[in-house]
Short mmCIF file of C-alpha atoms in Angstrom, two decimals:
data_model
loop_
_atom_site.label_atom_id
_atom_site.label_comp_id
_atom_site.label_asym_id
_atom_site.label_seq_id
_atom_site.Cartn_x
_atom_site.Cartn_y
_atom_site.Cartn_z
CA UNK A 11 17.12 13.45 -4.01
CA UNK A 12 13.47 11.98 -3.98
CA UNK A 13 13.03 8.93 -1.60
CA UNK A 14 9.22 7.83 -1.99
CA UNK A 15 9.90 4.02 -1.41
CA UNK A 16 7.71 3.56 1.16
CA UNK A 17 4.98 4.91 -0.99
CA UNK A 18 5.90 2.89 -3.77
CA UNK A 19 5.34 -0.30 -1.76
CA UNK A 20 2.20 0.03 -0.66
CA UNK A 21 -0.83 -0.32 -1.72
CA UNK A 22 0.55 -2.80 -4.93
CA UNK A 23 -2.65 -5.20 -4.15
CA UNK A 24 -5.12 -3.05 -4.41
CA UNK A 25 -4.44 -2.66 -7.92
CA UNK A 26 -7.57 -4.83 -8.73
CA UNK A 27 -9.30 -1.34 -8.82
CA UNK A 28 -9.08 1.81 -11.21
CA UNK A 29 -6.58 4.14 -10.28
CA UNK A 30 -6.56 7.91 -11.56
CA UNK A 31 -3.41 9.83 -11.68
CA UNK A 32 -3.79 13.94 -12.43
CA UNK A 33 -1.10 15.77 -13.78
CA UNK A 34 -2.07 19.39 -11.91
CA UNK A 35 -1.53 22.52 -14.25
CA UNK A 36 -2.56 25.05 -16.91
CA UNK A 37 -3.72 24.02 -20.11
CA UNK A 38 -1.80 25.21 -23.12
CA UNK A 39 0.60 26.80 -20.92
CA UNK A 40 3.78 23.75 -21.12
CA UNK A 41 7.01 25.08 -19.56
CA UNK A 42 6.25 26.57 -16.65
CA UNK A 43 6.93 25.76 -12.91
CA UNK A 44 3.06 25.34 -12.06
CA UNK A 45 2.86 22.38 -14.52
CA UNK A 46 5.58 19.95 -13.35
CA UNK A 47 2.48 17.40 -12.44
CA UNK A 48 1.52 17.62 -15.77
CA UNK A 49 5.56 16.96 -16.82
CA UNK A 50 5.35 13.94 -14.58
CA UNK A 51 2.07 12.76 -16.80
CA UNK A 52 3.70 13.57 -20.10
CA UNK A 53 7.41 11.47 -18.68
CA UNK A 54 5.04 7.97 -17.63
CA UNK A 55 2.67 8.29 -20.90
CA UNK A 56 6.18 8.54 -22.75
CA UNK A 57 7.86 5.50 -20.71
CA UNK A 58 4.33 3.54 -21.76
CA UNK A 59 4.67 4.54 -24.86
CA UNK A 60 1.34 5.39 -25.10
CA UNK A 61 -0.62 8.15 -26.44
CA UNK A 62 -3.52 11.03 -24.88
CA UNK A 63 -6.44 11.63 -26.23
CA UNK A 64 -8.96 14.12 -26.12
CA UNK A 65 -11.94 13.37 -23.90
CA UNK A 66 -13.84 16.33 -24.54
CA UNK A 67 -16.95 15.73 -22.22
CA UNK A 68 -14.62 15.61 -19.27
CA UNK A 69 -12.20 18.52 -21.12
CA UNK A 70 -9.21 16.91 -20.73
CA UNK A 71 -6.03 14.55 -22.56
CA UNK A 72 -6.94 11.02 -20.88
CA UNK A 73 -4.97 7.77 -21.23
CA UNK A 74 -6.93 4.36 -20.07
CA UNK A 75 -5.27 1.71 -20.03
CA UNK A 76 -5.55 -2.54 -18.21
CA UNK A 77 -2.79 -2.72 -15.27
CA UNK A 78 -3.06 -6.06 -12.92
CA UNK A 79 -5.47 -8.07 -12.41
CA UNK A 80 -8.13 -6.64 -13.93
CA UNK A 81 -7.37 -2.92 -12.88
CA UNK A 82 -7.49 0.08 -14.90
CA UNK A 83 -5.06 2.80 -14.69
CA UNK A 84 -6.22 6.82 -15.90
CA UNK A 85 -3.53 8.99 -16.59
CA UNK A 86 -4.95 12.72 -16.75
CA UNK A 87 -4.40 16.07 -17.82
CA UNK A 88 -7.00 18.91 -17.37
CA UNK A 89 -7.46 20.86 -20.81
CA UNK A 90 -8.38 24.05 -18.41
CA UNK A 91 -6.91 26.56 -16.25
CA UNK A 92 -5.37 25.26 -12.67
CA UNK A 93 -8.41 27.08 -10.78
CA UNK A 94 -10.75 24.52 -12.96
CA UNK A 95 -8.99 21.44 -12.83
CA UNK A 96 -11.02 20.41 -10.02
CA UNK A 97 -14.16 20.18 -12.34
CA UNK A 98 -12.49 18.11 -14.88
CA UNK A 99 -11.32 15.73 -12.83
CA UNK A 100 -14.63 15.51 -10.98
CA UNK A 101 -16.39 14.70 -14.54
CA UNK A 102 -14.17 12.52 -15.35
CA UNK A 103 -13.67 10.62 -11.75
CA UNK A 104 -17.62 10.65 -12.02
CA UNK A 105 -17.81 8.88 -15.28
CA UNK A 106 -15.11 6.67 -14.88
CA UNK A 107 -16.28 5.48 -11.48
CA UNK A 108 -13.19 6.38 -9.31
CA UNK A 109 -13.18 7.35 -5.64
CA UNK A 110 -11.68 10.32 -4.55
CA UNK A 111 -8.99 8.15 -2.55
CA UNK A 112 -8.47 6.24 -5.35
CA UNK A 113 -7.36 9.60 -7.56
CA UNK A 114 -3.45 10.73 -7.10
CA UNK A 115 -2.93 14.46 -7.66
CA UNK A 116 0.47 15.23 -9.01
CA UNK A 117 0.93 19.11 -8.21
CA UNK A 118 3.70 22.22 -7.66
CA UNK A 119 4.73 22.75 -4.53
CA UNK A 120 5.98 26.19 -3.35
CA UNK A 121 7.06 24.68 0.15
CA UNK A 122 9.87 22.07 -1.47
CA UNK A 123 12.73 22.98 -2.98
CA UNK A 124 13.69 22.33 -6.27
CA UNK A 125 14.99 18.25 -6.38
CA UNK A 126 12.12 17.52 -3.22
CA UNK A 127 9.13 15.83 -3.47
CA UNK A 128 6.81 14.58 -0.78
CA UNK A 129 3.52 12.36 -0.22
CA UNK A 130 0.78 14.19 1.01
CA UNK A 131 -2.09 12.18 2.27
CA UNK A 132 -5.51 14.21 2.28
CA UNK A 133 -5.42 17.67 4.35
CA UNK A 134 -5.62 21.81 3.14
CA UNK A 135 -4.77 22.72 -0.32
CA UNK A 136 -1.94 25.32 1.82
CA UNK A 137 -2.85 27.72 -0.71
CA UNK A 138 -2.71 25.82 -3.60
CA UNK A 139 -5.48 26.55 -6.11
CA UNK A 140 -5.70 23.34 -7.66
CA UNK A 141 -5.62 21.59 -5.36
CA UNK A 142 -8.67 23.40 -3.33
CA UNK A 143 -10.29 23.15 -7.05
CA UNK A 144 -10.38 19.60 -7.04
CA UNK A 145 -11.55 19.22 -3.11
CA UNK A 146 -14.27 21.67 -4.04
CA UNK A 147 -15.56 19.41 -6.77
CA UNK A 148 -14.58 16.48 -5.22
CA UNK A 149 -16.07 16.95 -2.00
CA UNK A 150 -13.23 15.60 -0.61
CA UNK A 151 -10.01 15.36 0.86
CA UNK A 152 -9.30 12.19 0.84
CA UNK A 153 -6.86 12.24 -2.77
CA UNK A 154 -3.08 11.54 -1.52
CA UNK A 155 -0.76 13.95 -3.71
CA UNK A 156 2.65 14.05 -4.57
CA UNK A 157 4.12 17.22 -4.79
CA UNK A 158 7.07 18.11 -6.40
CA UNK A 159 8.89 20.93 -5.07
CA UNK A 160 9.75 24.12 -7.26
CA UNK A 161 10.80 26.37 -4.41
CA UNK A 162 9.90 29.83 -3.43
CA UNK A 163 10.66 33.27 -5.37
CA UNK A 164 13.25 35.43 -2.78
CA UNK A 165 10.42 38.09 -2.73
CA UNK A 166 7.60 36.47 -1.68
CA UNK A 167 4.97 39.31 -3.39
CA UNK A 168 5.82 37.80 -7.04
CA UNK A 169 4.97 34.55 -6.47
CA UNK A 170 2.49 34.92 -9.39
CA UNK A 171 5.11 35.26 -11.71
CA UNK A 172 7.30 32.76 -10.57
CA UNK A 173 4.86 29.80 -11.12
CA UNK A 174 4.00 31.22 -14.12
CA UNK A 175 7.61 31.17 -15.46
CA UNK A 176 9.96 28.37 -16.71
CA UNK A 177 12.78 26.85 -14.88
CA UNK A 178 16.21 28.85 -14.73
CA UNK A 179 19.37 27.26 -16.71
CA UNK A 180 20.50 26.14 -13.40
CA UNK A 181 16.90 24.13 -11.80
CA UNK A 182 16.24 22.90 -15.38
CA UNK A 183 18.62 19.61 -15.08
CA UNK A 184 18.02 19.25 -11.03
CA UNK A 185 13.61 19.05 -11.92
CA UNK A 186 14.46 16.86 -15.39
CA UNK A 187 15.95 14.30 -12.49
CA UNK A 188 13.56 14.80 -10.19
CA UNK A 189 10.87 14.35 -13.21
CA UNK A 190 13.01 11.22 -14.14
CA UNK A 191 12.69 10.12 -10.60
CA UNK A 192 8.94 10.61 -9.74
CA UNK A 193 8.19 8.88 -12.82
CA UNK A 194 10.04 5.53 -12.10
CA UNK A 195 8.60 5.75 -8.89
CA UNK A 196 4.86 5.97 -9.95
CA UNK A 197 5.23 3.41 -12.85
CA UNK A 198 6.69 0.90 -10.11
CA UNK A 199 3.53 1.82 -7.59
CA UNK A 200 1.00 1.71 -10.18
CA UNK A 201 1.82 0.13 -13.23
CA UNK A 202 4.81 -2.73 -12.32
CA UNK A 203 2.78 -5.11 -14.97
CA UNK A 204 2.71 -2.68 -17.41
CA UNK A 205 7.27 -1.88 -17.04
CA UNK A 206 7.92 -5.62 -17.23
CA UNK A 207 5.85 -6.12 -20.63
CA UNK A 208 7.85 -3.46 -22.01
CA UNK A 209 11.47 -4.29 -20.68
CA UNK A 210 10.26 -8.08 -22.41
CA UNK A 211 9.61 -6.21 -25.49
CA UNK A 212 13.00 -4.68 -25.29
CA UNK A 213 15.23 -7.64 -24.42
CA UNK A 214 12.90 -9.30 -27.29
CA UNK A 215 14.31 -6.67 -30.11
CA UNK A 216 17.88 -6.53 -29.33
CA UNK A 217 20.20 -7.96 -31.58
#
C-alpha cells in the first residue's frame, strides 16, 4: 500500500540538525480530506506521546522536541487557513532557524488515490494551494513533501467540495492504514531514537 523505504533510509545522519515536519491543512476544520497531513501530525505526536502547544507568534500548534545527537525535531500544524500556511511556517522556520530543505511538508494529494502516497522532492505546487503558500513565503522549492493521496471527485468541477468533505464509509479504514503507515514511516526516518526510548519504556512496564 505505501512503500517509502527508500526514503526512510536516507538521510538518518544528518539528524545532527533540526528537522521541521508540517502537517498541511485548515485550521479548525479536522475531518476533512484536505487535512490528512495534519492527521499524519496528530498520529506521530500521539505515538510520542507528546503534546502541541500553542505558539502564537508563529500561529500555529508546535511540538519541539531532542532527537539524535543533538538534533531537534518540529512537528507543526498551521492554526490558519491552507492558502496561509505558507506564512506560518515561514515565521516559524525563521525563528527556529530551519532551512527550507530541511522542512518536510506533509500535504493532500488529488493525483494519488486513496491508500498512495509518494515523495516529492522540490518542484510546482500542481495546483496545490498550500503548497504554493509555503514556496511563496519560503522562497523556495527546495522542501521534499510527502503526499498522501485522497483521489479525485468523478466530476472534476466540484473538486472544492470534495477536499472540503470527510472520507466516505468505504476510504475511511483504507486512509486510517495509510495514516498508520506514513506515520511509522516518518518516526523511523526522523525520530528512530525517540521509538526505541519508548518501546524500552514499554517492555519496562509489562508485567
Amino acid at each position: 500500500m505505501v512503500d517509502l523505504s527508500s526514503f526512510c533510509e536516507s538521510q538518518l545522519e544528518q539528524m545532527t540538525v533540526k528537522k521541521l515536519l508540517v502537517g498541511l491543512g485548515n485550521h479548525g476544520m479536522k475531518r476533512m480530506r484536505h487535512n490528512v497531513g495534519m492527521m499524519v501530525l496528530d498520529s506521530m505526536a500521539a505515538k510520542l506521546g507528546l503534546q502541541w502547544t500553542v505558539d502564537r507568534s508563529c500561529k500555529a500548534f508546535v511540538i519541539n522536541t531532542a532527537i539524535n545527537n543533538g538534533g531537534s525535531l518540529l512537528l507543526l500544524k498551521p492554526r490558519v487557513f491552507m492558502n496561509e500556511n505558507g506564512k506560518s511556517i515561514a515565521k516559524t522556520a525563521s525563528q527556529y532557524e530551519v532551512k527550507p530543505e530541511d522542512i518536510l511538508l506533509v500535504h493532500d494529494c488529488l493525483e494519488l488515490k486513496v491508500g498512495k502516497c509518494a515523495i516529492k522532492n522540490g518542484g510546482s505546487p500542481k495546483g496545490h494551494n498550500g503548497v504554493r503558500s509555503c514556496m511563496v513565503h519560503l522562497k523556495s522549492s527546495a522542501m521534499p513533501r510527502l503526499r498522501v493521496g485522497i483521489g479525485r471527485p468523478i466530476d472534476k468541477t466540484q473538486v472544492v467540495d470534495y477536499v472540503l468533505q470527510d472520507f466516505s464509509s468505504i476510504e475511511l479504514p483504507l486512509m486510517e492504514a495509510t495514516i498508520e503507515s506514513c506515520t511509522e514511516l516518518l518516526l523511523m526516518k526522523y525520530a528512530p531514537n525517540l521509538i526505541g526510548t519508548l518501546l524500552s519504556e514499554v517492555t519496562r512496564s509489562d508485567p
